[in-house]
């Protein structure tokens, strides 16, 4: 059972008399999850959240990741995100599944399916070094059916670069700001736009940045209203949350 639309079709078949209630019950019983021993694959994730289960690839063996993907493929899942994997794992998986891999983001989309982008999410970075995390956010949002605009290397060391992109910023439904060092870009953007800003601190910076802690604390202490903060280097979390905001009811196609 791939998603909530499949469940709705089952219920309509029962309503129309094309499917016996007992047969419908059997089909729905197969939906919740499958125990692979090393993972319990949640097939109802798409029903509850509208998105198939995301596979966190780091610390999993490539065989475990492939096993999870195979179980999801049997249930006709598409656009499955596999996060935090290296090139060798992506190569292994691509021999077994249709797969698009972005090495900068360390992110793969298995069983990719074209989706139409909706609304407008802007992903902005303080510097080029933040692009890996930013691409994780951007690709996540695009895979979930959002239109994404990238504004990279527009940090506070040269504010004219940011100010030359006011039109896409002002037109966005949500902005993701990805920055390391002191993380000041989130406050600047938060003071310019009228939409939610999701700040992503990165581990980019010299010693006193403490692996992203300086940027995290700076973003948490932002005086700009409407700025929320996710964990250090959590591009996926920012992209997912931005998708939720962008696709809230009332959005114009």
Coordinates of C-alpha atoms in Angstrom, one line a residue:
X1 CA 0.0 0.0 0.0
X2 CA 1.9 3.0 -1.2
X3 CA -0.1 6.0 0.2
X4 CA -3.3 7.4 1.5
X5 CA -4.7 7.7 -2.1
X6 CA -4.5 3.9 -2.4
X7 CA -6.4 3.4 0.8
X8 CA -9.1 5.8 -0.5
X9 CA -9.3 3.8 -3.7
X10 CA -9.9 0.6 -1.6
X11 CA -12.7 2.3 0.3
X12 CA -14.3 3.5 -2.9
X13 CA -14.2 0.0 -4.3
X14 CA -16.0 -1.3 -1.3
X15 CA -18.5 1.5 -1.6
X16 CA -19.1 0.7 -5.3
X17 CA -19.5 -3.0 -4.5
X18 CA -16.4 -3.9 -6.6
X19 CA -14.5 -5.2 -3.5
X20 CA -15.8 -7.3 -0.6
X21 CA -15.2 -5.8 2.8
X22 CA -13.3 -9.0 3.8
X23 CA -10.9 -8.6 0.8
X24 CA -10.5 -4.9 1.6
X25 CA -9.6 -5.7 5.2
X26 CA -6.9 -8.2 4.0
X27 CA -5.4 -5.6 1.7
X28 CA -5.3 -3.0 4.5
X29 CA -3.8 -5.5 7.0
X30 CA -0.8 -5.8 4.7
X31 CA -0.1 -2.1 5.0
X32 CA 1.3 -1.1 8.4
X33 CA 5.0 -2.4 8.5
X34 CA 7.3 -5.2 7.7
X35 CA 9.9 -6.6 10.2
X36 CA 13.2 -7.3 8.3
X37 CA 15.0 -8.2 11.5
X38 CA 17.3 -5.3 11.4
X39 CA 14.6 -2.7 10.5
X40 CA 10.8 -2.4 10.8
X41 CA 9.8 -0.7 7.5
X42 CA 6.9 1.7 8.1
X43 CA 4.5 1.4 5.1
X44 CA 1.9 3.6 6.8
X45 CA 4.3 6.6 7.0
X46 CA 2.9 7.8 3.7
X47 CA -0.6 7.5 5.0
X48 CA 0.1 9.5 8.2
X49 CA 2.5 12.1 6.8
X50 CA 2.0 12.0 3.0
X51 CA 5.6 11.0 2.4
X52 CA 7.2 7.5 2.4
X53 CA 9.7 6.5 5.1
X54 CA 13.0 8.3 4.7
X55 CA 16.1 6.1 5.1
X56 CA 18.9 7.5 7.2
X57 CA 21.9 5.8 5.5
X58 CA 24.7 6.7 7.8
X59 CA 25.8 3.8 10.0
X60 CA 23.7 1.3 8.1
X61 CA 25.4 -1.3 6.0
X62 CA 24.8 -1.0 2.3
X63 CA 23.1 -4.4 2.4
X64 CA 20.7 -3.2 5.1
X65 CA 19.8 -0.1 3.1
X66 CA 19.3 -2.2 -0.1
X67 CA 17.0 -4.5 1.9
X68 CA 14.8 -1.7 3.1
X69 CA 14.6 -0.2 -0.4
X70 CA 13.7 -3.6 -1.9
X71 CA 10.8 -4.0 0.6
X72 CA 9.6 -0.5 -0.2
X73 CA 9.8 -1.1 -3.9
X74 CA 7.6 -4.1 -3.6
X75 CA 5.0 -1.8 -2.1
X76 CA 5.3 0.6 -5.1
X77 CA 6.9 3.4 -3.1
X78 CA 8.6 6.1 -5.1
X79 CA 10.8 9.1 -4.4
X80 CA 12.4 7.4 -1.4
X81 CA 15.0 9.7 0.2
X82 CA 18.3 8.0 1.4
X83 CA 20.3 10.5 3.4
X84 CA 23.9 10.7 4.5
X85 CA 25.5 8.0 2.2
X86 CA 28.8 8.1 0.4
X87 CA 29.5 7.5 -3.3
X88 CA 30.5 3.8 -2.8
X89 CA 27.1 3.1 -1.2
X90 CA 25.3 5.0 -3.9
X91 CA 27.1 3.0 -6.6
X92 CA 26.1 -0.3 -4.9
X93 CA 22.5 0.8 -4.7
X94 CA 22.3 2.1 -8.2
X95 CA 23.2 -1.3 -9.5
X96 CA 20.0 -2.6 -7.9
X97 CA 17.5 0.3 -8.1
X98 CA 16.7 3.3 -10.2
X99 CA 18.6 6.0 -8.2
X100 CA 19.7 9.6 -8.5
X101 CA 22.6 10.6 -6.2
X102 CA 23.9 14.0 -5.4
X103 CA 27.4 13.6 -3.9
X104 CA 27.6 17.2 -2.5
X105 CA 24.5 16.6 -0.5
X106 CA 25.3 12.9 0.2
X107 CA 21.7 12.3 -0.7
X108 CA 20.0 9.8 -3.0
X109 CA 16.5 9.6 -4.4
X110 CA 15.5 6.0 -5.1
X111 CA 12.7 5.0 -7.5
X112 CA 12.6 8.7 -8.7
X113 CA 9.4 10.0 -10.1
X114 CA 8.9 13.4 -11.6
X115 CA 6.7 15.7 -9.4
X116 CA 5.5 19.2 -10.1
X117 CA 6.9 21.9 -7.9
X118 CA 4.4 24.0 -5.9
X119 CA 4.8 27.4 -4.2
X120 CA 8.2 28.9 -3.5
X121 CA 11.0 27.9 -1.1
X122 CA 14.2 29.8 -1.2
X123 CA 17.4 28.2 0.1
X124 CA 20.1 30.7 0.8
X125 CA 23.7 30.1 2.1
X126 CA 26.2 32.3 3.8
X127 CA 29.0 30.8 1.7
X128 CA 30.0 28.2 -0.8
X129 CA 31.2 25.9 2.0
X130 CA 27.6 25.6 3.2
X131 CA 26.3 24.2 -0.1
X132 CA 26.4 20.5 0.9
X133 CA 23.9 21.1 3.7
X134 CA 21.9 23.5 1.5
X135 CA 21.6 20.9 -1.3
X136 CA 20.4 18.3 1.2
X137 CA 17.6 20.8 2.1
X138 CA 16.9 21.8 -1.5
X139 CA 16.7 18.3 -3.0
X140 CA 14.6 17.1 -0.1
X141 CA 12.1 20.0 -0.7
X142 CA 12.1 19.4 -4.5
X143 CA 11.5 15.6 -4.0
X144 CA 8.5 16.4 -1.8
X145 CA 6.9 18.5 -4.6
X146 CA 8.1 22.1 -4.0
X147 CA 9.5 24.7 -6.3
X148 CA 13.0 25.7 -4.9
X149 CA 15.1 28.8 -5.7
X150 CA 18.8 28.6 -4.7
X151 CA 20.7 31.7 -3.6
X152 CA 24.2 30.6 -2.7
X153 CA 27.1 32.6 -1.3
X154 CA 25.1 35.6 -0.2
X155 CA 26.5 36.0 3.3
X156 CA 26.9 39.0 5.5
X157 CA 30.5 39.6 4.3
X158 CA 29.0 41.2 1.2
X159 CA 25.3 42.1 1.9
X160 CA 25.0 43.6 -1.6
X161 CA 24.9 40.0 -2.9
X162 CA 21.8 39.3 -0.8
X163 CA 20.1 42.6 -1.4
X164 CA 20.3 42.0 -5.2
X165 CA 18.0 39.0 -4.7
X166 CA 15.1 40.7 -2.9
X167 CA 12.5 39.7 -5.4
X168 CA 12.7 35.9 -4.9
X169 CA 13.1 36.4 -1.1
X170 CA 10.0 38.6 -0.9
X171 CA 8.0 36.2 -3.0
X172 CA 8.9 33.1 -1.0
X173 CA 6.5 31.2 1.3
X174 CA 9.4 30.0 3.4
X175 CA 13.1 30.7 3.4
X176 CA 15.8 28.2 4.5
X177 CA 19.0 30.0 5.6
X178 CA 22.1 27.8 5.8
X179 CA 25.2 29.4 7.4
X180 CA 28.2 28.5 9.5
X181 CA 30.8 30.8 11.1
X182 CA 28.7 33.2 13.3
X183 CA 25.4 32.4 11.5
X184 CA 24.4 36.0 11.2
X185 CA 22.6 35.5 7.8
X186 CA 19.5 34.1 9.5
X187 CA 18.9 37.3 11.4
X188 CA 19.4 39.5 8.4
X189 CA 17.0 37.5 6.3
X190 CA 14.5 37.3 9.2
X191 CA 14.5 41.0 9.3
X192 CA 13.7 41.3 5.6
X193 CA 11.0 38.8 4.7
X194 CA 7.3 38.3 5.8
X195 CA 7.4 34.5 5.7
X196 CA 8.8 31.9 8.1
X197 CA 12.6 31.5 8.1
X198 CA 14.2 28.1 8.9
X199 CA 17.8 28.6 10.1
X200 CA 20.3 25.8 9.6
X201 CA 23.6 26.2 11.4
X202 CA 26.5 24.4 9.8
X203 CA 29.7 23.0 11.2
X204 CA 31.7 25.3 8.8
X205 CA 34.1 27.6 10.6
X206 CA 37.4 28.0 12.5
X207 CA 38.1 26.6 16.0
X208 CA 36.0 29.0 18.0
X209 CA 32.9 28.1 16.0
X210 CA 33.0 24.8 17.9
X211 CA 31.7 22.7 15.1
X212 CA 28.6 24.8 14.5
X213 CA 27.8 25.6 18.1
X214 CA 28.5 29.3 17.6
X215 CA 26.2 29.5 14.6
X216 CA 23.5 27.5 16.5
X217 CA 23.6 29.8 19.5
X218 CA 23.6 32.9 17.3
X219 CA 20.5 31.7 15.4
X220 CA 18.7 30.7 18.6
X221 CA 19.4 34.2 19.9
X222 CA 18.2 35.9 16.8
X223 CA 16.3 39.2 17.5
X224 CA 14.4 38.8 14.1
X225 CA 10.9 37.5 14.5
X226 CA 9.8 34.4 12.7
X227 CA 13.1 32.6 12.7
X228 CA 13.1 28.9 13.8
X229 CA 16.2 26.7 14.1
X230 CA 17.0 23.1 13.3
X231 CA 20.0 21.1 14.4
X232 CA 23.5 21.6 13.1
X233 CA 23.9 20.4 9.5
X234 CA 20.3 19.2 9.4
X235 CA 19.5 20.1 5.8
X236 CA 17.0 17.3 5.5
X237 CA 15.0 18.5 8.6
X238 CA 14.9 22.0 7.2
X239 CA 13.8 20.8 3.7
X240 CA 11.0 18.6 5.2
X241 CA 9.7 21.4 7.5
X242 CA 9.8 23.9 4.7
X243 CA 7.8 21.6 2.5
X244 CA 5.1 21.3 5.3
X245 CA 4.9 25.1 5.5
X246 CA 4.9 25.7 1.8
X247 CA 2.1 23.1 1.1
X248 CA -0.2 24.3 3.9
X249 CA -3.8 24.7 2.9
X250 CA -4.6 27.8 0.9
X251 CA -1.5 27.7 -1.3
X252 CA -2.0 29.0 -4.8
X253 CA -0.9 26.5 -7.5

